[in-house]
Amino acid sequence: MNSNYNDIKRVYSIWVCMNMSQNCMNYIHFTQESVVGTYQWKGDIDLANIVLIGLAENLPEKEERYELHRLLGALLSAKLNVDEKFDIIGNEFDIPLESDIRKDVNDMCNLSQEIKEQAYAEGAENGIAKGVAKTIIKMYRKGCGAEQISDLLDMEVEQLREIIENE
């Protein structure tokens, strides 16, 4: 009620997808297609727009059509160190590297390193937990009692029983 739909602004949702098999970019938007009849609806149908940017694992060569991919790839790369990123940003794209930009890029490098370390830790943690659970099940199947396994692995009996029951 009392809405003016002509005041709706065009929106772009931009998604950057990492580690793709190739560098790519797609633009997704609404189009009007008459299915029954030929009525032309009034108003903007181009209000919702999605841009999907796929970044390959390796940085693309310096080429005009991959400029955006090279810049984003350099900024978001976990393989490049800060100096390599600054070299690409400053020399290839002529972006002035003032102290606030240097700090932001450095923060991004630290963030990507932290994400990588966290993913590794979680993977290792999950792997260890799965290995311990497998060992518990194997010992139980070979005839060891929950109390005996508990004593050997220094774990609570209730925790062991839960693992055994979930198998």
PDB file of C-alpha atoms in Angstrom:
ATOM      1  CA  MET A   1       0.000   0.000   0.000  1.00  0.00           C
ATOM      2  CA  ASN A   2       1.254   3.483  -0.887  1.00  0.00           C
ATOM      3  CA  SER A   3       4.370   1.980  -2.457  1.00  0.00           C
ATOM      4  CA  ASN A   4       6.033   3.522  -5.466  1.00  0.00           C
ATOM      5  CA  TYR A   5       7.670   0.637  -7.282  1.00  0.00           C
ATOM      6  CA  ASN A   6       9.362   3.090  -9.638  1.00  0.00           C
ATOM      7  CA  ASP A   7      11.679   3.997  -6.746  1.00  0.00           C
ATOM      8  CA  ILE A   8      13.191   0.497  -6.627  1.00  0.00           C
ATOM      9  CA  LYS A   9      16.884   0.641  -7.485  1.00  0.00           C
ATOM     10  CA  ARG A  10      18.844  -1.780  -9.615  1.00  0.00           C
ATOM     11  CA  VAL A  11      20.817  -4.274  -7.529  1.00  0.00           C
ATOM     12  CA  TYR A  12      23.927  -6.283  -8.334  1.00  0.00           C
ATOM     13  CA  SER A  13      24.907  -9.341  -6.367  1.00  0.00           C
ATOM     14  CA  ILE A  14      28.533 -10.219  -7.108  1.00  0.00           C
ATOM     15  CA  TRP A  15      29.843 -13.652  -6.186  1.00  0.00           C
ATOM     16  CA  VAL A  16      33.541 -14.506  -6.332  1.00  0.00           C
ATOM     17  CA  CYS A  17      34.072 -18.269  -6.474  1.00  0.00           C
ATOM     18  CA  MET A  18      37.569 -19.534  -5.768  1.00  0.00           C
ATOM     19  CA  ASN A  19      39.507 -22.539  -7.089  1.00  0.00           C
ATOM     20  CA  MET A  20      37.430 -23.021 -10.220  1.00  0.00           C
ATOM     21  CA  SER A  21      38.652 -25.180 -13.103  1.00  0.00           C
ATOM     22  CA  GLN A  22      38.938 -22.039 -15.235  1.00  0.00           C
ATOM     23  CA  ASN A  23      38.652 -18.265 -15.028  1.00  0.00           C
ATOM     24  CA  CYS A  24      35.149 -17.252 -15.998  1.00  0.00           C
ATOM     25  CA  MET A  25      32.483 -14.609 -15.516  1.00  0.00           C
ATOM     26  CA  ASN A  26      28.749 -14.887 -16.054  1.00  0.00           C
ATOM     27  CA  TYR A  27      26.034 -12.260 -15.940  1.00  0.00           C
ATOM     28  CA  ILE A  28      22.591 -13.481 -14.915  1.00  0.00           C
ATOM     29  CA  HIS A  29      19.570 -11.245 -15.297  1.00  0.00           C
ATOM     30  CA  PHE A  30      15.863 -11.355 -16.022  1.00  0.00           C
ATOM     31  CA  THR A  31      14.508 -11.280 -19.535  1.00  0.00           C
ATOM     32  CA  GLN A  32      10.926 -11.014 -20.644  1.00  0.00           C
ATOM     33  CA  GLU A  33       9.596 -13.760 -22.872  1.00  0.00           C
ATOM     34  CA  SER A  34       5.997 -13.960 -24.009  1.00  0.00           C
ATOM     35  CA  VAL A  35       4.583 -17.422 -23.432  1.00  0.00           C
ATOM     36  CA  VAL A  36       0.863 -16.702 -23.951  1.00  0.00           C
ATOM     37  CA  GLY A  37      -0.214 -13.481 -25.622  1.00  0.00           C
ATOM     38  CA  THR A  38       1.961 -10.519 -26.501  1.00  0.00           C
ATOM     39  CA  TYR A  39       1.339  -8.145 -23.588  1.00  0.00           C
ATOM     40  CA  GLN A  40       4.377  -6.025 -22.744  1.00  0.00           C
ATOM     41  CA  TRP A  41       4.599  -5.432 -19.007  1.00  0.00           C
ATOM     42  CA  LYS A  42       5.625  -1.951 -17.932  1.00  0.00           C
ATOM     43  CA  GLY A  43       8.530  -1.340 -15.623  1.00  0.00           C
ATOM     44  CA  ASP A  44      12.134  -2.361 -15.364  1.00  0.00           C
ATOM     45  CA  ILE A  45      12.860  -6.053 -15.495  1.00  0.00           C
ATOM     46  CA  ASP A  46      16.611  -5.469 -15.140  1.00  0.00           C
ATOM     47  CA  LEU A  47      16.477  -4.640 -11.439  1.00  0.00           C
ATOM     48  CA  ALA A  48      17.974  -7.906 -10.179  1.00  0.00           C
ATOM     49  CA  ASN A  49      21.417  -8.763 -11.545  1.00  0.00           C
ATOM     50  CA  ILE A  50      23.894 -11.437 -10.549  1.00  0.00           C
ATOM     51  CA  VAL A  51      27.528 -11.516 -11.582  1.00  0.00           C
ATOM     52  CA  LEU A  52      29.433 -14.749 -10.962  1.00  0.00           C
ATOM     53  CA  ILE A  53      33.208 -14.455 -11.141  1.00  0.00           C
ATOM     54  CA  GLY A  54      35.110 -17.726 -11.155  1.00  0.00           C
ATOM     55  CA  LEU A  55      38.783 -17.599 -10.230  1.00  0.00           C
ATOM     56  CA  ALA A  56      40.979 -20.502 -11.256  1.00  0.00           C
ATOM     57  CA  GLU A  57      43.431 -21.854  -8.726  1.00  0.00           C
ATOM     58  CA  ASN A  58      46.417 -20.381 -10.589  1.00  0.00           C
ATOM     59  CA  LEU A  59      46.763 -16.698 -11.393  1.00  0.00           C
ATOM     60  CA  PRO A  60      46.045 -16.029 -15.098  1.00  0.00           C
ATOM     61  CA  GLU A  61      48.708 -14.561 -17.345  1.00  0.00           C
ATOM     62  CA  LYS A  62      48.649 -10.815 -17.863  1.00  0.00           C
ATOM     63  CA  GLU A  63      46.013 -10.500 -20.588  1.00  0.00           C
ATOM     64  CA  GLU A  64      43.362  -7.811 -21.114  1.00  0.00           C
ATOM     65  CA  ARG A  65      40.346 -10.108 -20.866  1.00  0.00           C
ATOM     66  CA  TYR A  66      41.597 -11.513 -17.534  1.00  0.00           C
ATOM     67  CA  GLU A  67      42.483  -8.199 -15.871  1.00  0.00           C
ATOM     68  CA  LEU A  68      39.751  -8.458 -13.251  1.00  0.00           C
ATOM     69  CA  HIS A  69      40.561 -12.122 -12.616  1.00  0.00           C
ATOM     70  CA  ARG A  70      44.263 -11.327 -12.240  1.00  0.00           C
ATOM     71  CA  LEU A  71      43.612  -8.469  -9.801  1.00  0.00           C
ATOM     72  CA  LEU A  72      41.118 -10.422  -7.674  1.00  0.00           C
ATOM     73  CA  GLY A  73      43.231 -13.560  -7.916  1.00  0.00           C
ATOM     74  CA  ALA A  74      46.299 -11.679  -6.697  1.00  0.00           C
ATOM     75  CA  LEU A  75      44.411 -10.056  -3.821  1.00  0.00           C
ATOM     76  CA  LEU A  76      42.765 -13.282  -2.669  1.00  0.00           C
ATOM     77  CA  SER A  77      45.604 -15.699  -3.403  1.00  0.00           C
ATOM     78  CA  ALA A  78      46.913 -17.806  -0.551  1.00  0.00           C
ATOM     79  CA  LYS A  79      49.959 -18.701  -2.690  1.00  0.00           C
ATOM     80  CA  LEU A  80      51.335 -15.155  -3.161  1.00  0.00           C
ATOM     81  CA  ASN A  81      53.095 -13.303  -0.374  1.00  0.00           C
ATOM     82  CA  VAL A  82      52.369  -9.653   0.421  1.00  0.00           C
ATOM     83  CA  ASP A  83      55.239  -8.285  -1.677  1.00  0.00           C
ATOM     84  CA  GLU A  84      54.144 -10.253  -4.765  1.00  0.00           C
ATOM     85  CA  LYS A  85      50.612  -8.919  -4.307  1.00  0.00           C
ATOM     86  CA  PHE A  86      51.886  -5.342  -3.987  1.00  0.00           C
ATOM     87  CA  ASP A  87      53.985  -5.796  -7.117  1.00  0.00           C
ATOM     88  CA  ILE A  88      50.978  -6.883  -9.185  1.00  0.00           C
ATOM     89  CA  ILE A  89      48.618  -4.262  -7.730  1.00  0.00           C
ATOM     90  CA  GLY A  90      51.074  -1.383  -8.010  1.00  0.00           C
ATOM     91  CA  ASN A  91      52.955  -2.165 -11.212  1.00  0.00           C
ATOM     92  CA  GLU A  92      50.342  -3.883 -13.363  1.00  0.00           C
ATOM     93  CA  PHE A  93      47.255  -1.943 -12.306  1.00  0.00           C
ATOM     94  CA  ASP A  94      48.814   1.403 -11.343  1.00  0.00           C
ATOM     95  CA  ILE A  95      46.932   1.419  -8.050  1.00  0.00           C
ATOM     96  CA  PRO A  96      48.693   3.766  -5.618  1.00  0.00           C
ATOM     97  CA  LEU A  97      49.874   1.756  -2.646  1.00  0.00           C
ATOM     98  CA  GLU A  98      49.279   4.145   0.205  1.00  0.00           C
ATOM     99  CA  SER A  99      49.723   2.949   3.771  1.00  0.00           C
ATOM    100  CA  ASP A 100      46.008   2.216   4.335  1.00  0.00           C
ATOM    101  CA  ILE A 101      45.850  -0.015   1.222  1.00  0.00           C
ATOM    102  CA  ARG A 102      49.059  -1.759   2.286  1.00  0.00           C
ATOM    103  CA  LYS A 103      47.531  -2.428   5.712  1.00  0.00           C
ATOM    104  CA  ASP A 104      44.297  -3.776   4.156  1.00  0.00           C
ATOM    105  CA  VAL A 105      46.190  -6.099   1.785  1.00  0.00           C
ATOM    106  CA  ASN A 106      48.400  -7.259   4.635  1.00  0.00           C
ATOM    107  CA  ASP A 107      45.281  -7.963   6.746  1.00  0.00           C
ATOM    108  CA  MET A 108      43.793  -9.943   3.844  1.00  0.00           C
ATOM    109  CA  CYS A 109      47.002 -11.997   3.557  1.00  0.00           C
ATOM    110  CA  ASN A 110      46.907 -12.755   7.265  1.00  0.00           C
ATOM    111  CA  LEU A 111      43.209 -13.645   7.045  1.00  0.00           C
ATOM    112  CA  SER A 112      43.748 -16.082   4.161  1.00  0.00           C
ATOM    113  CA  GLN A 113      46.632 -17.696   6.069  1.00  0.00           C
ATOM    114  CA  GLU A 114      44.463 -17.977   9.180  1.00  0.00           C
ATOM    115  CA  ILE A 115      41.610 -19.549   7.167  1.00  0.00           C
ATOM    116  CA  LYS A 116      44.034 -22.053   5.634  1.00  0.00           C
ATOM    117  CA  GLU A 117      45.468 -22.958   9.052  1.00  0.00           C
ATOM    118  CA  GLN A 118      41.987 -23.281  10.563  1.00  0.00           C
ATOM    119  CA  ALA A 119      40.805 -25.542   7.713  1.00  0.00           C
ATOM    120  CA  TYR A 120      43.900 -27.710   8.158  1.00  0.00           C
ATOM    121  CA  ALA A 121      43.383 -27.919  11.922  1.00  0.00           C
ATOM    122  CA  GLU A 122      39.710 -28.821  11.534  1.00  0.00           C
ATOM    123  CA  GLY A 123      40.553 -31.444   8.908  1.00  0.00           C
ATOM    124  CA  ALA A 124      43.277 -32.921  11.085  1.00  0.00           C
ATOM    125  CA  GLU A 125      40.994 -32.843  14.116  1.00  0.00           C
ATOM    126  CA  ASN A 126      38.212 -34.616  12.207  1.00  0.00           C
ATOM    127  CA  GLY A 127      40.692 -37.136  10.831  1.00  0.00           C
ATOM    128  CA  ILE A 128      42.071 -37.900  14.282  1.00  0.00           C
ATOM    129  CA  ALA A 129      38.571 -38.238  15.749  1.00  0.00           C
ATOM    130  CA  LYS A 130      37.577 -40.633  12.939  1.00  0.00           C
ATOM    131  CA  GLY A 131      40.758 -42.644  13.456  1.00  0.00           C
ATOM    132  CA  VAL A 132      40.140 -42.936  17.199  1.00  0.00           C
ATOM    133  CA  ALA A 133      36.517 -43.968  16.590  1.00  0.00           C
ATOM    134  CA  LYS A 134      37.669 -46.649  14.114  1.00  0.00           C
ATOM    135  CA  THR A 135      40.195 -47.930  16.646  1.00  0.00           C
ATOM    136  CA  ILE A 136      37.539 -48.084  19.375  1.00  0.00           C
ATOM    137  CA  ILE A 137      35.139 -50.035  17.128  1.00  0.00           C
ATOM    138  CA  LYS A 138      37.903 -52.427  16.058  1.00  0.00           C
ATOM    139  CA  MET A 139      38.954 -53.079  19.655  1.00  0.00           C
ATOM    140  CA  TYR A 140      35.315 -53.619  20.673  1.00  0.00           C
ATOM    141  CA  ARG A 141      34.737 -56.096  17.832  1.00  0.00           C
ATOM    142  CA  LYS A 142      37.891 -58.009  18.850  1.00  0.00           C
ATOM    143  CA  GLY A 143      36.362 -58.553  22.287  1.00  0.00           C
ATOM    144  CA  CYS A 144      37.689 -55.697  24.399  1.00  0.00           C
ATOM    145  CA  GLY A 145      35.120 -54.309  26.846  1.00  0.00           C
ATOM    146  CA  ALA A 146      34.256 -50.610  27.065  1.00  0.00           C
ATOM    147  CA  GLU A 147      35.957 -50.374  30.482  1.00  0.00           C
ATOM    148  CA  GLN A 148      39.163 -51.889  29.115  1.00  0.00           C
ATOM    149  CA  ILE A 149      39.182 -49.567  26.071  1.00  0.00           C
ATOM    150  CA  SER A 150      38.425 -46.642  28.368  1.00  0.00           C
ATOM    151  CA  ASP A 151      41.443 -47.486  30.493  1.00  0.00           C
ATOM    152  CA  LEU A 152      43.750 -47.953  27.472  1.00  0.00           C
ATOM    153  CA  LEU A 153      42.690 -44.732  25.700  1.00  0.00           C
ATOM    154  CA  ASP A 154      42.101 -42.686  28.834  1.00  0.00           C
ATOM    155  CA  MET A 155      38.541 -41.821  27.815  1.00  0.00           C
ATOM    156  CA  GLU A 156      35.229 -41.749  29.651  1.00  0.00           C
ATOM    157  CA  VAL A 157      33.234 -44.999  29.394  1.00  0.00           C
ATOM    158  CA  GLU A 158      30.065 -43.066  28.438  1.00  0.00           C
ATOM    159  CA  GLN A 159      31.894 -41.424  25.536  1.00  0.00           C
ATOM    160  CA  LEU A 160      33.139 -44.830  24.324  1.00  0.00           C
ATOM    161  CA  ARG A 161      29.698 -46.376  24.557  1.00  0.00           C
ATOM    162  CA  GLU A 162      28.257 -43.511  22.511  1.00  0.00           C
ATOM    163  CA  ILE A 163      30.845 -44.117  19.777  1.00  0.00           C
ATOM    164  CA  ILE A 164      30.143 -47.854  19.805  1.00  0.00           C
ATOM    165  CA  GLU A 165      26.344 -47.362  19.702  1.00  0.00           C
ATOM    166  CA  ASN A 166      26.598 -44.904  16.779  1.00  0.00           C
ATOM    167  CA  GLU A 167      28.524 -47.408  14.685  1.00  0.00           C
TER     168      GLU A 167
END
